[in-house]
Backbone as JSON Lines, residues from 0, in Angstrom:
{"i":0,"aa":"C","n":[-66.86,58.67,33.28],"ca":[-67.73,59.57,33.66],"c":[-69.17,59.06,32.86]}
{"i":1,"aa":"R","n":[-69.58,59.17,33.94],"ca":[-71.34,59.05,33.21],"c":[-71.89,58.87,32.05]}
{"i":2,"aa":"M","n":[-71.72,60.66,31.64],"ca":[-71.93,61.11,30.93],"c":[-71.9,60.64,29.85]}
{"i":3,"aa":"M","n":[-70.22,60.01,29.59],"ca":[-69.79,59.66,27.76],"c":[-70.55,58.39,27.46]}
{"i":4,"aa":"T","n":[-71.26,57.38,28.64],"ca":[-71.77,56.27,28.08],"c":[-72.27,56.16,27.28]}
{"i":5,"aa":"P","n":[-73.63,56.69,27.24],"ca":[-73.93,57.36,25.55],"c":[-73.58,57.51,24.8]}
{"i":6,"aa":"V","n":[-72.55,58.36,24.72],"ca":[-72.39,59.15,23.56],"c":[-70.85,58.18,23.37]}
{"i":7,"aa":"V","n":[-70.21,57.17,23.8],"ca":[-69.55,55.8,23.74],"c":[-70.03,54.96,22.45]}
{"i":8,"aa":"E","n":[-71.75,54.21,23.57],"ca":[-72.54,53.35,23.27],"c":[-72.91,53.5,21.28]}
{"i":9,"aa":"Q","n":[-72.6,54.87,21.07],"ca":[-73.35,55.27,20.07],"c":[-72.37,55.46,19.24]}
{"i":10,"aa":"L","n":[-71.19,55.77,19.03],"ca":[-69.61,55.72,18.62],"c":[-69.58,54.14,17.9]}
{"i":11,"aa":"A","n":[-69.67,53.61,19.77],"ca":[-68.99,51.52,19.25],"c":[-70.08,51.19,18.5]}
{"i":12,"aa":"G","n":[-71.29,51.46,17.71],"ca":[-72.21,51.15,16.87],"c":[-72.07,51.76,15.53]}
{"i":13,"aa":"E","n":[-71.95,53.3,15.67],"ca":[-71.04,53.96,14.3],"c":[-69.97,53.16,13.94]}
{"i":14,"aa":"F","n":[-68.74,52.81,14.29],"ca":[-68.15,52.39,14.18],"c":[-67.51,50.25,14.35]}
{"i":15,"aa":"A","n":[-68.64,49.72,13.94],"ca":[-68.5,49.17,14.79],"c":[-67.8,47.99,13.03]}
{"i":16,"aa":"G","n":[-67.01,47.27,13.5],"ca":[-66.91,46.22,12.09],"c":[-64.9,47.6,12.03]}
{"i":17,"aa":"K","n":[-65.19,48.17,12.31],"ca":[-64.26,49.17,11.52],"c":[-62.75,49.53,12.79]}
{"i":18,"aa":"V","n":[-63.73,50.0,13.98],"ca":[-62.95,50.54,15.23],"c":[-63.21,49.52,16.63]}
{"i":19,"aa":"K","n":[-62.29,49.31,17.19],"ca":[-63.28,48.7,18.09],"c":[-63.2,50.15,19.64]}
{"i":20,"aa":"I","n":[-64.25,49.69,20.39],"ca":[-64.59,51.32,21.17],"c":[-64.89,49.99,22.62]}
{"i":21,"aa":"G","n":[-64.12,50.87,23.59],"ca":[-64.57,50.06,25.11],"c":[-64.77,51.33,26.27]}
{"i":22,"aa":"K","n":[-64.82,51.16,27.3],"ca":[-63.97,51.92,28.19],"c":[-63.83,51.5,29.08]}
{"i":23,"aa":"L","n":[-63.05,51.8,30.94],"ca":[-62.37,51.02,31.2],"c":[-62.83,52.0,32.68]}
{"i":24,"aa":"D","n":[-62.87,51.57,33.52],"ca":[-63.39,52.21,34.81],"c":[-61.88,51.9,36.02]}
{"i":25,"aa":"V","n":[-61.85,53.08,36.19],"ca":[-59.51,52.72,36.52],"c":[-59.78,53.18,37.85]}
{"i":26,"aa":"D","n":[-61.55,53.37,38.64],"ca":[-60.98,52.76,39.79],"c":[-60.99,51.1,39.93]}
{"i":27,"aa":"Y","n":[-61.48,50.3,38.89],"ca":[-61.0,49.39,39.41],"c":[-59.94,48.57,38.62]}
{"i":28,"aa":"N","n":[-58.71,49.36,37.81],"ca":[-58.51,49.57,36.27],"c":[-57.08,49.54,37.66]}
{"i":29,"aa":"Q","n":[-56.2,50.04,38.51],"ca":[-55.81,51.6,38.52],"c":[-53.83,50.64,37.93]}
{"i":30,"aa":"E","n":[-54.01,49.81,37.22],"ca":[-52.72,49.75,36.67],"c":[-52.36,50.15,35.33]}
{"i":31,"aa":"I","n":[-53.51,49.84,34.82],"ca":[-53.65,50.35,32.97],"c":[-53.55,51.82,33.73]}
{"i":32,"aa":"A","n":[-54.36,52.21,34.05],"ca":[-54.61,53.52,34.2],"c":[-52.68,54.24,34.04]}
{"i":33,"aa":"I","n":[-52.1,53.58,35.42],"ca":[-50.98,54.14,35.73],"c":[-50.31,53.9,34.75]}
{"i":34,"aa":"R","n":[-50.35,52.9,33.93],"ca":[-49.48,52.67,32.55],"c":[-49.89,53.72,31.75]}
{"i":35,"aa":"Y","n":[-50.7,53.82,31.28],"ca":[-51.15,54.12,29.98],"c":[-51.01,56.11,30.52]}
{"i":36,"aa":"G","n":[-50.92,56.28,31.83],"ca":[-50.61,57.99,32.31],"c":[-52.26,58.56,32.62]}
{"i":37,"aa":"V","n":[-52.56,57.98,32.67],"ca":[-54.26,58.44,32.77],"c":[-54.24,59.9,33.74]}
{"i":38,"aa":"M","n":[-54.2,60.72,33.59],"ca":[-53.76,61.8,34.83],"c":[-55.64,62.39,34.97]}
{"i":39,"aa":"G","n":[-56.76,62.91,33.75],"ca":[-58.24,63.25,33.81],"c":[-59.17,61.88,34.05]}
{"i":40,"aa":"I","n":[-60.44,62.61,33.98],"ca":[-61.37,61.51,33.91],"c":[-62.49,62.56,32.93]}
{"i":41,"aa":"P","n":[-62.76,62.43,31.9],"ca":[-62.79,61.16,31.26],"c":[-61.66,61.29,30.47]}
{"i":42,"aa":"T","n":[-60.44,60.03,29.6],"ca":[-58.91,59.59,29.09],"c":[-59.61,59.39,27.66]}
{"i":43,"aa":"L","n":[-59.78,58.87,27.03],"ca":[-59.9,58.61,25.61],"c":[-58.54,58.63,24.96]}
{"i":44,"aa":"G","n":[-58.37,56.78,24.63],"ca":[-57.28,57.04,24.48],"c":[-57.52,56.06,22.16]}
{"i":45,"aa":"L","n":[-56.11,56.65,22.13],"ca":[-56.63,55.74,20.19],"c":[-55.3,55.0,20.13]}
{"i":46,"aa":"F","n":[-55.59,53.85,19.92],"ca":[-54.47,52.49,20.02],"c":[-54.32,52.51,18.14]}
{"i":47,"aa":"R","n":[-52.96,52.27,18.26],"ca":[-52.77,51.94,16.57],"c":[-52.43,50.46,16.84]}
{"i":48,"aa":"E","n":[-52.37,49.13,16.84],"ca":[-51.97,47.78,16.89],"c":[-51.19,47.35,17.85]}
{"i":49,"aa":"G","n":[-52.09,47.78,19.24],"ca":[-52.07,47.93,20.49],"c":[-50.92,49.08,21.18]}
{"i":50,"aa":"R","n":[-50.64,50.48,20.5],"ca":[-50.03,51.53,20.82],"c":[-50.82,52.73,21.17]}
{"i":51,"aa":"L","n":[-50.57,53.11,22.16],"ca":[-51.07,54.42,22.06],"c":[-50.98,55.46,21.37]}
{"i":52,"aa":"V","n":[-51.25,55.7,20.35],"ca":[-50.56,56.92,19.21],"c":[-51.69,58.16,19.96]}
{"i":53,"aa":"D","n":[-52.57,58.1,20.54],"ca":[-52.84,59.75,20.65],"c":[-54.47,59.7,22.31]}
{"i":54,"aa":"R","n":[-54.54,60.78,22.53],"ca":[-55.08,60.63,24.01],"c":[-56.36,61.94,23.73]}
{"i":55,"aa":"L","n":[-57.17,62.05,24.21],"ca":[-58.45,62.58,24.52],"c":[-58.66,63.02,25.93]}
{"i":56,"aa":"V","n":[-58.36,64.06,26.56],"ca":[-58.69,64.6,27.92],"c":[-60.01,65.52,27.98]}
{"i":57,"aa":"G","n":[-60.41,64.88,28.73],"ca":[-61.59,65.77,29.22],"c":[-63.37,65.47,28.45]}
{"i":58,"aa":"Y","n":[-64.27,65.79,28.6],"ca":[-65.5,65.64,27.84],"c":[-65.71,67.24,26.7]}
{"i":59,"aa":"P","n":[-65.47,66.54,26.04],"ca":[-65.43,67.09,24.64],"c":[-66.99,67.87,24.03]}
{"i":60,"aa":"G","n":[-68.14,67.2,24.32],"ca":[-69.2,68.27,24.56],"c":[-70.52,66.8,23.65]}
{"i":61,"aa":"G","n":[-70.25,65.91,23.2],"ca":[-70.53,65.0,22.34],"c":[-69.81,64.02,21.4]}
{"i":62,"aa":"A","n":[-71.06,63.6,20.89],"ca":[-70.7,62.61,19.71],"c":[-69.29,63.38,18.79]}
{"i":63,"aa":"G","n":[-70.1,64.65,18.17],"ca":[-68.89,64.92,17.05],"c":[-67.87,65.05,17.38]}
{"i":64,"aa":"P","n":[-67.58,65.67,18.79],"ca":[-66.18,66.24,18.54],"c":[-65.12,65.08,18.75]}
{"i":65,"aa":"I","n":[-65.53,63.76,19.59],"ca":[-64.94,62.53,19.73],"c":[-65.02,61.7,18.09]}
{"i":66,"aa":"R","n":[-66.11,61.59,17.56],"ca":[-65.77,61.16,16.16],"c":[-65.63,61.92,15.59]}
{"i":67,"aa":"A","n":[-64.79,62.68,15.04],"ca":[-63.8,63.57,14.36],"c":[-62.97,63.18,15.44]}
{"i":68,"aa":"W","n":[-62.54,63.23,16.58],"ca":[-61.0,62.62,16.5],"c":[-60.8,61.24,16.21]}
{"i":69,"aa":"I","n":[-61.8,60.28,16.35],"ca":[-61.47,58.64,15.92],"c":[-61.55,59.04,14.16]}
{"i":70,"aa":"E","n":[-62.05,59.6,13.41],"ca":[-61.72,59.38,12.09],"c":[-60.36,60.07,11.47]}
{"i":71,"aa":"K","n":[-60.09,61.37,12.12],"ca":[-58.66,61.86,12.15],"c":[-57.69,60.33,12.54]}
{"i":72,"aa":"G","n":[-57.8,59.96,13.44],"ca":[-56.62,59.05,13.75],"c":[-56.5,57.22,12.58]}
{"i":73,"aa":"A","n":[-57.72,57.33,12.18],"ca":[-57.99,56.9,10.98],"c":[-57.55,56.99,9.46]}
{"i":74,"aa":"E","n":[-57.49,58.23,9.36],"ca":[-56.77,59.22,8.75],"c":[-55.52,58.79,8.2]}
{"i":75,"aa":"V","n":[-55.08,58.9,9.62],"ca":[-53.33,58.75,9.44],"c":[-52.76,57.79,9.68]}
{"i":76,"aa":"A","n":[-53.42,56.98,10.54],"ca":[-53.08,55.29,10.78],"c":[-53.19,54.92,9.28]}
{"i":77,"aa":"S","n":[-54.19,55.43,8.03],"ca":[-54.17,54.92,6.42],"c":[-52.9,55.24,5.88]}
{"i":78,"aa":"A","n":[-52.49,56.97,6.27],"ca":[-51.82,57.29,5.27],"c":[-50.64,56.59,5.56]}
{"i":79,"aa":"R","n":[-49.87,56.23,6.7],"ca":[-49.01,55.73,6.94],"c":[-48.27,54.16,6.69]}
{"i":80,"aa":"N","n":[-49.82,52.99,6.13],"ca":[-49.76,52.01,5.63],"c":[-49.7,52.38,3.48]}
């Protein structure tokens, strides 16, 4: 989703050194989309140690909700350690 590009870039800068943020075009990476069960676009995946632990489907309306989702995921991961 092109609307997500500036949001992804913003969050990548904010979380640099803490969280790896990237994007993947499912049209060119269909095997990965199938492997992770991507059914809608955009789909955001939260991974921990290479495993998908949460997903967010759809555009939530800006960086704020995505930032909160990432931070919540980081808190849960820290609590497990």
